[in-house]
Amino acid sequence: MNILFIGDVVGNPGREAIKVFLKPLIKEYGIDLTIANGENAAGGKGLTKEVAEELYDYGIEFITMGNHVWDQRSIMKFIDQEARLIRPANYPVGAPGKGYGYIRTKGKKIGILNLSGRVFLNNLEDPFSGAIRWINEMRQETPLIIVDFHAEATSEKVALGWFLDGKVSAVLGTHTHIQTADARLLHQGTAYITDVGMSGPRDSVLGVKKETIINRFLTQLPAKFELAAGPIQLNAVVIDVDESTGKARSIKAIQRVQE
């Protein structure tokens, strides 16, 4: 089974990248399931119902989130009814939405778990101990489990990858918007990458106008973040997973650019 996971979709440029590149990628790699992190998909922060529907129309089948999940307050009105959308599982009990979900493809059920890191981010429930609890619940339904770990610190991501090796099909880092060069299979059959990257404006600083961020570093003054224009890119990974065991056979990092 070939699963395509797309890195943080940033605003309209990121959605345009999905529109341009997704269908050719599905054909090229024989993709059976498409997942995307959508926490920046609406104007660079959060997700609206309209933007979610746009992503579904382009071929995205499941959406994960991150620390910007509540930036568009309207998500609270529909996240509980949307089976194809999850937020980090380690948010407090009572938060809207779910931390993991399932989707069927090729007659198989795939579980998707969303976690948030705690280093340099909100002090949520421990993602390590929480992950074991949620994965044990999920494995009663399927051995095919994809984890989106939305985290800032490289060390936290690498540690969780090793911690979950052999327990899930893949641990895929998101949040930092820069694709890392460490896609690999871990020893017990878990596919891993520290950060999948970003789908959005290429000539930018993590999606934002580069001039704005450079000036902020020079002056240390606050500035309004606006998304950059220009060339678009899509960052993703393709994971080949054994349908019977849930172990990954390969992981390949993908980059596409439209000038």
PDB file of C-alpha atoms in Angstrom:
ATOM      1  CA  MET A   1       0.000   0.000   0.000  1.00  0.00           C
ATOM      2  CA  ASN A   2       1.389   3.404  -1.021  1.00  0.00           C
ATOM      3  CA  ILE A   3       0.543   6.310   1.278  1.00  0.00           C
ATOM      4  CA  LEU A   4       1.286   9.932   0.365  1.00  0.00           C
ATOM      5  CA  PHE A   5       1.707  12.331   3.289  1.00  0.00           C
ATOM      6  CA  ILE A   6       1.986  16.031   2.402  1.00  0.00           C
ATOM      7  CA  GLY A   7       3.760  18.535   4.660  1.00  0.00           C
ATOM      8  CA  ASP A   8       2.138  21.625   6.193  1.00  0.00           C
ATOM      9  CA  VAL A   9      -0.137  23.231   3.593  1.00  0.00           C
ATOM     10  CA  VAL A  10       0.418  26.997   3.874  1.00  0.00           C
ATOM     11  CA  GLY A  11      -2.395  29.254   2.716  1.00  0.00           C
ATOM     12  CA  ASN A  12      -3.557  29.686  -0.848  1.00  0.00           C
ATOM     13  CA  PRO A  13      -0.087  28.980  -2.318  1.00  0.00           C
ATOM     14  CA  GLY A  14      -0.054  25.641  -0.512  1.00  0.00           C
ATOM     15  CA  ARG A  15      -3.533  24.773  -1.722  1.00  0.00           C
ATOM     16  CA  GLU A  16      -2.517  25.708  -5.257  1.00  0.00           C
ATOM     17  CA  ALA A  17       0.453  23.340  -4.940  1.00  0.00           C
ATOM     18  CA  ILE A  18      -1.966  20.553  -3.982  1.00  0.00           C
ATOM     19  CA  LYS A  19      -4.126  21.402  -6.990  1.00  0.00           C
ATOM     20  CA  VAL A  20      -1.166  21.366  -9.386  1.00  0.00           C
ATOM     21  CA  PHE A  21       0.899  18.434  -8.115  1.00  0.00           C
ATOM     22  CA  LEU A  22      -1.380  15.975  -6.323  1.00  0.00           C
ATOM     23  CA  LYS A  23      -3.026  14.129  -9.201  1.00  0.00           C
ATOM     24  CA  PRO A  24       0.246  13.610 -11.115  1.00  0.00           C
ATOM     25  CA  LEU A  25       1.867  12.281  -7.917  1.00  0.00           C
ATOM     26  CA  ILE A  26      -1.010   9.873  -7.327  1.00  0.00           C
ATOM     27  CA  LYS A  27      -0.553   8.533 -10.852  1.00  0.00           C
ATOM     28  CA  GLU A  28       3.259   8.407 -10.710  1.00  0.00           C
ATOM     29  CA  TYR A  29       3.493   6.530  -7.414  1.00  0.00           C
ATOM     30  CA  GLY A  30       0.266   4.531  -7.506  1.00  0.00           C
ATOM     31  CA  ILE A  31      -0.979   6.233  -4.345  1.00  0.00           C
ATOM     32  CA  ASP A  32      -3.725   4.491  -2.368  1.00  0.00           C
ATOM     33  CA  LEU A  33      -4.216   7.132   0.359  1.00  0.00           C
ATOM     34  CA  THR A  34      -3.436  10.853   0.605  1.00  0.00           C
ATOM     35  CA  ILE A  35      -2.988  12.639   3.938  1.00  0.00           C
ATOM     36  CA  ALA A  36      -2.014  16.282   4.497  1.00  0.00           C
ATOM     37  CA  ASN A  37      -1.249  18.471   7.482  1.00  0.00           C
ATOM     38  CA  GLY A  38      -3.694  21.360   7.138  1.00  0.00           C
ATOM     39  CA  GLU A  39      -2.991  23.484  10.202  1.00  0.00           C
ATOM     40  CA  ASN A  40      -1.776  26.449   8.106  1.00  0.00           C
ATOM     41  CA  ALA A  41      -4.102  25.962   5.149  1.00  0.00           C
ATOM     42  CA  ALA A  42      -6.413  28.951   5.782  1.00  0.00           C
ATOM     43  CA  GLY A  43      -4.400  32.133   5.334  1.00  0.00           C
ATOM     44  CA  GLY A  44      -1.364  30.577   6.982  1.00  0.00           C
ATOM     45  CA  LYS A  45      -3.060  29.855  10.317  1.00  0.00           C
ATOM     46  CA  GLY A  46      -5.713  27.272  11.037  1.00  0.00           C
ATOM     47  CA  LEU A  47      -8.379  25.646   8.892  1.00  0.00           C
ATOM     48  CA  THR A  48     -11.912  26.569   7.870  1.00  0.00           C
ATOM     49  CA  LYS A  49     -14.627  24.249   6.616  1.00  0.00           C
ATOM     50  CA  GLU A  50     -14.444  25.850   3.175  1.00  0.00           C
ATOM     51  CA  VAL A  51     -10.695  25.308   2.930  1.00  0.00           C
ATOM     52  CA  ALA A  52     -11.029  21.722   4.154  1.00  0.00           C
ATOM     53  CA  GLU A  53     -13.613  21.052   1.447  1.00  0.00           C
ATOM     54  CA  GLU A  54     -11.279  22.577  -1.138  1.00  0.00           C
ATOM     55  CA  LEU A  55      -8.502  20.194  -0.091  1.00  0.00           C
ATOM     56  CA  TYR A  56     -10.886  17.232  -0.253  1.00  0.00           C
ATOM     57  CA  ASP A  57     -11.950  18.318  -3.743  1.00  0.00           C
ATOM     58  CA  TYR A  58      -8.303  18.286  -4.874  1.00  0.00           C
ATOM     59  CA  GLY A  59      -7.905  14.704  -3.658  1.00  0.00           C
ATOM     60  CA  ILE A  60      -6.778  14.960  -0.017  1.00  0.00           C
ATOM     61  CA  GLU A  61      -8.547  12.196   1.913  1.00  0.00           C
ATOM     62  CA  PHE A  62      -7.517  12.927   5.505  1.00  0.00           C
ATOM     63  CA  ILE A  63      -6.278  16.063   7.313  1.00  0.00           C
ATOM     64  CA  THR A  64      -4.115  16.362  10.432  1.00  0.00           C
ATOM     65  CA  MET A  65      -3.479  19.530  12.424  1.00  0.00           C
ATOM     66  CA  GLY A  66      -1.052  21.050  14.970  1.00  0.00           C
ATOM     67  CA  ASN A  67      -0.545  23.981  17.313  1.00  0.00           C
ATOM     68  CA  HIS A  68      -2.535  26.360  15.068  1.00  0.00           C
ATOM     69  CA  VAL A  69      -5.618  24.131  15.186  1.00  0.00           C
ATOM     70  CA  TRP A  70      -7.781  26.729  16.990  1.00  0.00           C
ATOM     71  CA  ASP A  71      -6.566  29.837  15.116  1.00  0.00           C
ATOM     72  CA  GLN A  72      -9.702  29.780  12.969  1.00  0.00           C
ATOM     73  CA  ARG A  73     -12.379  29.624  15.651  1.00  0.00           C
ATOM     74  CA  SER A  74     -14.948  28.292  13.194  1.00  0.00           C
ATOM     75  CA  ILE A  75     -13.231  24.896  13.304  1.00  0.00           C
ATOM     76  CA  MET A  76     -14.867  24.313  16.682  1.00  0.00           C
ATOM     77  CA  LYS A  77     -18.248  24.237  14.943  1.00  0.00           C
ATOM     78  CA  PHE A  78     -17.425  21.380  12.568  1.00  0.00           C
ATOM     79  CA  ILE A  79     -14.420  19.377  13.791  1.00  0.00           C
ATOM     80  CA  ASP A  80     -16.590  17.045  15.894  1.00  0.00           C
ATOM     81  CA  GLN A  81     -18.660  16.114  12.838  1.00  0.00           C
ATOM     82  CA  GLU A  82     -15.712  15.673  10.445  1.00  0.00           C
ATOM     83  CA  ALA A  83     -14.382  12.112  10.473  1.00  0.00           C
ATOM     84  CA  ARG A  84     -11.585  13.010   8.035  1.00  0.00           C
ATOM     85  CA  LEU A  85     -10.049  15.666  10.311  1.00  0.00           C
ATOM     86  CA  ILE A  86      -8.112  15.206  13.561  1.00  0.00           C
ATOM     87  CA  ARG A  87      -6.159  17.445  15.960  1.00  0.00           C
ATOM     88  CA  PRO A  88      -3.308  16.497  18.319  1.00  0.00           C
ATOM     89  CA  ALA A  89      -4.486  13.769  20.684  1.00  0.00           C
ATOM     90  CA  ASN A  90      -2.606  15.195  23.653  1.00  0.00           C
ATOM     91  CA  TYR A  91      -4.813  18.283  23.969  1.00  0.00           C
ATOM     92  CA  PRO A  92      -6.753  18.294  27.252  1.00  0.00           C
ATOM     93  CA  VAL A  93      -9.832  16.145  27.742  1.00  0.00           C
ATOM     94  CA  GLY A  94     -12.857  18.114  26.595  1.00  0.00           C
ATOM     95  CA  ALA A  95     -11.153  19.828  23.662  1.00  0.00           C
ATOM     96  CA  PRO A  96     -13.229  19.614  20.473  1.00  0.00           C
ATOM     97  CA  GLY A  97     -12.368  16.962  17.921  1.00  0.00           C
ATOM     98  CA  LYS A  98     -10.501  13.681  18.047  1.00  0.00           C
ATOM     99  CA  GLY A  99      -6.806  12.840  18.257  1.00  0.00           C
ATOM    100  CA  TYR A 100      -6.925   9.840  15.990  1.00  0.00           C
ATOM    101  CA  GLY A 101      -9.169   8.442  13.297  1.00  0.00           C
ATOM    102  CA  TYR A 102      -9.504   5.770  10.653  1.00  0.00           C
ATOM    103  CA  ILE A 103     -10.017   5.623   6.923  1.00  0.00           C
ATOM    104  CA  ARG A 104     -10.492   2.657   4.576  1.00  0.00           C
ATOM    105  CA  THR A 105      -8.696   2.072   1.300  1.00  0.00           C
ATOM    106  CA  LYS A 106      -8.159  -1.122  -0.710  1.00  0.00           C
ATOM    107  CA  GLY A 107     -10.417  -2.863   1.792  1.00  0.00           C
ATOM    108  CA  LYS A 108      -8.016  -2.068   4.656  1.00  0.00           C
ATOM    109  CA  LYS A 109      -8.493   0.217   7.655  1.00  0.00           C
ATOM    110  CA  ILE A 110      -5.672   2.713   8.262  1.00  0.00           C
ATOM    111  CA  GLY A 111      -5.314   4.490  11.595  1.00  0.00           C
ATOM    112  CA  ILE A 112      -3.935   8.032  11.756  1.00  0.00           C
ATOM    113  CA  LEU A 113      -2.707   9.524  15.047  1.00  0.00           C
ATOM    114  CA  ASN A 114      -1.893  13.225  15.520  1.00  0.00           C
ATOM    115  CA  LEU A 115       0.470  14.301  18.319  1.00  0.00           C
ATOM    116  CA  SER A 116       1.972  17.633  19.379  1.00  0.00           C
ATOM    117  CA  GLY A 117       5.434  18.038  20.812  1.00  0.00           C
ATOM    118  CA  ARG A 118       6.020  19.980  24.026  1.00  0.00           C
ATOM    119  CA  VAL A 119       9.524  21.406  23.566  1.00  0.00           C
ATOM    120  CA  PHE A 120       9.121  25.127  22.653  1.00  0.00           C
ATOM    121  CA  LEU A 121       5.360  24.541  22.224  1.00  0.00           C
ATOM    122  CA  ASN A 122       2.343  24.324  24.530  1.00  0.00           C
ATOM    123  CA  ASN A 123       2.805  22.148  27.605  1.00  0.00           C
ATOM    124  CA  LEU A 124       0.290  19.468  26.680  1.00  0.00           C
ATOM    125  CA  GLU A 125       0.038  15.867  27.867  1.00  0.00           C
ATOM    126  CA  ASP A 126       3.221  13.846  27.400  1.00  0.00           C
ATOM    127  CA  PRO A 127       3.114  12.608  23.776  1.00  0.00           C
ATOM    128  CA  PHE A 128       5.337   9.613  24.568  1.00  0.00           C
ATOM    129  CA  SER A 129       3.225   7.913  27.233  1.00  0.00           C
ATOM    130  CA  GLY A 130       0.029   9.095  25.571  1.00  0.00           C
ATOM    131  CA  ALA A 131       1.097   7.619  22.242  1.00  0.00           C
ATOM    132  CA  ILE A 132       1.433   4.146  23.736  1.00  0.00           C
ATOM    133  CA  ARG A 133      -2.069   4.325  25.183  1.00  0.00           C
ATOM    134  CA  TRP A 134      -3.654   5.521  21.951  1.00  0.00           C
ATOM    135  CA  ILE A 135      -1.665   3.146  19.742  1.00  0.00           C
ATOM    136  CA  ASN A 136      -2.723   0.195  21.895  1.00  0.00           C
ATOM    137  CA  GLU A 137      -6.337   1.228  21.319  1.00  0.00           C
ATOM    138  CA  MET A 138      -5.771   1.661  17.589  1.00  0.00           C
ATOM    139  CA  ARG A 139      -3.994  -1.670  17.137  1.00  0.00           C
ATOM    140  CA  GLN A 140      -7.200  -3.400  18.186  1.00  0.00           C
ATOM    141  CA  GLU A 141      -8.591  -2.096  14.877  1.00  0.00           C
ATOM    142  CA  THR A 142      -5.582  -2.204  12.533  1.00  0.00           C
ATOM    143  CA  PRO A 143      -1.793  -2.717  12.363  1.00  0.00           C
ATOM    144  CA  LEU A 144      -1.595   0.114   9.800  1.00  0.00           C
ATOM    145  CA  ILE A 145      -0.929   3.285  11.812  1.00  0.00           C
ATOM    146  CA  ILE A 146       0.521   6.602  10.606  1.00  0.00           C
ATOM    147  CA  VAL A 147       1.671   9.147  13.222  1.00  0.00           C
ATOM    148  CA  ASP A 148       1.916  12.880  12.459  1.00  0.00           C
ATOM    149  CA  PHE A 149       4.169  14.316  15.184  1.00  0.00           C
ATOM    150  CA  HIS A 150       3.793  18.096  15.011  1.00  0.00           C
ATOM    151  CA  ALA A 151       6.808  19.319  16.954  1.00  0.00           C
ATOM    152  CA  GLU A 152       9.528  21.965  17.015  1.00  0.00           C
ATOM    153  CA  ALA A 153      12.566  20.193  18.449  1.00  0.00           C
ATOM    154  CA  THR A 154      14.486  17.763  16.264  1.00  0.00           C
ATOM    155  CA  SER A 155      15.560  15.775  19.321  1.00  0.00           C
ATOM    156  CA  GLU A 156      11.967  15.274  20.471  1.00  0.00           C
ATOM    157  CA  LYS A 157      10.962  14.021  17.029  1.00  0.00           C
ATOM    158  CA  VAL A 158      13.914  11.658  16.670  1.00  0.00           C
ATOM    159  CA  ALA A 159      13.318  10.283  20.163  1.00  0.00           C
ATOM    160  CA  LEU A 160       9.642   9.584  19.464  1.00  0.00           C
ATOM    161  CA  GLY A 161      10.592   7.851  16.219  1.00  0.00           C
ATOM    162  CA  TRP A 162      12.835   5.412  18.060  1.00  0.00           C
ATOM    163  CA  PHE A 163      10.315   5.055  20.895  1.00  0.00           C
ATOM    164  CA  LEU A 164       7.567   4.009  18.473  1.00  0.00           C
ATOM    165  CA  ASP A 165       9.767   1.911  16.168  1.00  0.00           C
ATOM    166  CA  GLY A 166       7.970  -1.359  15.473  1.00  0.00           C
ATOM    167  CA  LYS A 167       4.723  -0.110  17.015  1.00  0.00           C
ATOM    168  CA  VAL A 168       3.481   1.967  14.054  1.00  0.00           C
ATOM    169  CA  SER A 169       3.937   2.089  10.286  1.00  0.00           C
ATOM    170  CA  ALA A 170       5.376   5.609  10.203  1.00  0.00           C
ATOM    171  CA  VAL A 171       6.350   8.549  12.407  1.00  0.00           C
ATOM    172  CA  LEU A 172       6.295  11.696  10.276  1.00  0.00           C
ATOM    173  CA  GLY A 173       7.427  15.035  11.666  1.00  0.00           C
ATOM    174  CA  THR A 174       5.643  18.255  10.754  1.00  0.00           C
ATOM    175  CA  HIS A 175       5.660  21.926  11.881  1.00  0.00           C
ATOM    176  CA  THR A 176       9.073  23.360  10.921  1.00  0.00           C
ATOM    177  CA  HIS A 177       8.238  23.719   7.184  1.00  0.00           C
ATOM    178  CA  ILE A 178      11.709  22.579   6.041  1.00  0.00           C
ATOM    179  CA  GLN A 179      12.035  19.062   4.637  1.00  0.00           C
ATOM    180  CA  THR A 180      14.828  17.157   6.370  1.00  0.00           C
ATOM    181  CA  ALA A 181      17.229  14.776   4.633  1.00  0.00           C
ATOM    182  CA  ASP A 182      16.785  11.847   7.016  1.00  0.00           C
ATOM    183  CA  ALA A 183      13.905   9.797   5.585  1.00  0.00           C
ATOM    184  CA  ARG A 184      14.663   6.187   6.519  1.00  0.00           C
ATOM    185  CA  LEU A 185      13.362   2.882   7.790  1.00  0.00           C
ATOM    186  CA  LEU A 186      14.071   2.305  11.475  1.00  0.00           C
ATOM    187  CA  HIS A 187      15.215  -1.105  12.713  1.00  0.00           C
ATOM    188  CA  GLN A 188      11.791  -2.535  13.582  1.00  0.00           C
ATOM    189  CA  GLY A 189      10.035  -1.466  10.369  1.00  0.00           C
ATOM    190  CA  THR A 190       8.803   2.055  11.100  1.00  0.00           C
ATOM    191  CA  ALA A 191       9.267   4.709   8.398  1.00  0.00           C
ATOM    192  CA  TYR A 192      10.627   7.979   9.789  1.00  0.00           C
ATOM    193  CA  ILE A 193      11.402  11.568   8.772  1.00  0.00           C
ATOM    194  CA  THR A 194      12.088  14.485  11.120  1.00  0.00           C
ATOM    195  CA  ASP A 195      10.080  16.927   9.011  1.00  0.00           C
ATOM    196  CA  VAL A 196       8.097  16.337   5.840  1.00  0.00           C
ATOM    197  CA  GLY A 197       8.375  20.017   4.903  1.00  0.00           C
ATOM    198  CA  MET A 198       5.951  22.586   3.528  1.00  0.00           C
ATOM    199  CA  SER A 199       3.576  22.978   0.636  1.00  0.00           C
ATOM    200  CA  GLY A 200       3.420  26.681  -0.117  1.00  0.00           C
ATOM    201  CA  PRO A 201       5.493  29.613  -1.413  1.00  0.00           C
ATOM    202  CA  ARG A 202       9.055  28.522  -2.170  1.00  0.00           C
ATOM    203  CA  ASP A 203      10.831  31.912  -2.048  1.00  0.00           C
ATOM    204  CA  SER A 204       9.833  32.684   1.520  1.00  0.00           C
ATOM    205  CA  VAL A 205      10.767  32.189   5.156  1.00  0.00           C
ATOM    206  CA  LEU A 206       8.584  29.250   6.185  1.00  0.00           C
ATOM    207  CA  GLY A 207       5.840  30.616   3.919  1.00  0.00           C
ATOM    208  CA  VAL A 208       6.037  34.272   5.011  1.00  0.00           C
ATOM    209  CA  LYS A 209       7.413  37.162   2.928  1.00  0.00           C
ATOM    210  CA  LYS A 210      11.182  36.993   3.345  1.00  0.00           C
ATOM    211  CA  GLU A 211      11.566  40.788   3.590  1.00  0.00           C
ATOM    212  CA  THR A 212       9.243  40.868   6.598  1.00  0.00           C
ATOM    213  CA  ILE A 213      11.176  38.232   8.500  1.00  0.00           C
ATOM    214  CA  ILE A 214      14.602  39.658   7.611  1.00  0.00           C
ATOM    215  CA  ASN A 215      13.508  43.100   8.812  1.00  0.00           C
ATOM    216  CA  ARG A 216      12.197  41.603  12.034  1.00  0.00           C
ATOM    217  CA  PHE A 217      15.574  40.008  12.710  1.00  0.00           C
ATOM    218  CA  LEU A 218      17.360  43.283  11.924  1.00  0.00           C
ATOM    219  CA  THR A 219      15.122  45.555  14.013  1.00  0.00           C
ATOM    220  CA  GLN A 220      13.606  43.215  16.624  1.00  0.00           C
ATOM    221  CA  LEU A 221      10.316  45.008  15.982  1.00  0.00           C
ATOM    222  CA  PRO A 222       6.960  43.243  15.642  1.00  0.00           C
ATOM    223  CA  ALA A 223       5.632  42.792  12.125  1.00  0.00           C
ATOM    224  CA  LYS A 224       2.499  41.519  10.463  1.00  0.00           C
ATOM    225  CA  PHE A 225       3.148  38.174   8.814  1.00  0.00           C
ATOM    226  CA  GLU A 226       1.927  37.984   5.218  1.00  0.00           C
ATOM    227  CA  LEU A 227       2.274  34.968   2.968  1.00  0.00           C
ATOM    228  CA  ALA A 228       4.782  35.245   0.152  1.00  0.00           C
ATOM    229  CA  ALA A 229       3.879  35.110  -3.533  1.00  0.00           C
ATOM    230  CA  GLY A 230       5.859  33.597  -6.386  1.00  0.00           C
ATOM    231  CA  PRO A 231       6.883  29.998  -7.135  1.00  0.00           C
ATOM    232  CA  ILE A 232       5.072  27.233  -5.275  1.00  0.00           C
ATOM    233  CA  GLN A 233       6.396  23.958  -3.907  1.00  0.00           C
ATOM    234  CA  LEU A 234       5.042  20.698  -2.546  1.00  0.00           C
ATOM    235  CA  ASN A 235       6.946  18.622   0.018  1.00  0.00           C
ATOM    236  CA  ALA A 236       5.747  15.122   0.839  1.00  0.00           C
ATOM    237  CA  VAL A 237       6.775  11.552   1.522  1.00  0.00           C
ATOM    238  CA  VAL A 238       5.586   8.312  -0.051  1.00  0.00           C
ATOM    239  CA  ILE A 239       5.510   5.318   2.286  1.00  0.00           C
ATOM    240  CA  ASP A 240       5.094   1.753   1.041  1.00  0.00           C
ATOM    241  CA  VAL A 241       3.449  -0.241   3.851  1.00  0.00           C
ATOM    242  CA  ASP A 242       2.911  -4.001   4.073  1.00  0.00           C
ATOM    243  CA  GLU A 243      -0.864  -4.364   4.374  1.00  0.00           C
ATOM    244  CA  SER A 244      -0.730  -7.503   6.503  1.00  0.00           C
ATOM    245  CA  THR A 245       1.937  -6.552   9.054  1.00  0.00           C
ATOM    246  CA  GLY A 246       1.731  -2.755   9.070  1.00  0.00           C
ATOM    247  CA  LYS A 247       5.503  -2.507   8.679  1.00  0.00           C
ATOM    248  CA  ALA A 248       6.927  -0.014   6.207  1.00  0.00           C
ATOM    249  CA  ARG A 249       8.915  -1.314   3.253  1.00  0.00           C
ATOM    250  CA  SER A 250      10.216   2.064   2.084  1.00  0.00           C
ATOM    251  CA  ILE A 251       9.921   5.827   2.497  1.00  0.00           C
ATOM    252  CA  LYS A 252      10.795   8.365  -0.176  1.00  0.00           C
ATOM    253  CA  ALA A 253      10.945  12.148   0.221  1.00  0.00           C
ATOM    254  CA  ILE A 254       9.245  14.130  -2.558  1.00  0.00           C
ATOM    255  CA  GLN A 255       9.799  17.724  -3.687  1.00  0.00           C
ATOM    256  CA  ARG A 256       7.957  19.406  -6.523  1.00  0.00           C
ATOM    257  CA  VAL A 257       8.412  23.024  -7.638  1.00  0.00           C
ATOM    258  CA  GLN A 258       6.483  25.186 -10.094  1.00  0.00           C
ATOM    259  CA  GLU A 259       8.343  28.327 -11.133  1.00  0.00           C
TER     260      GLU A 259
END
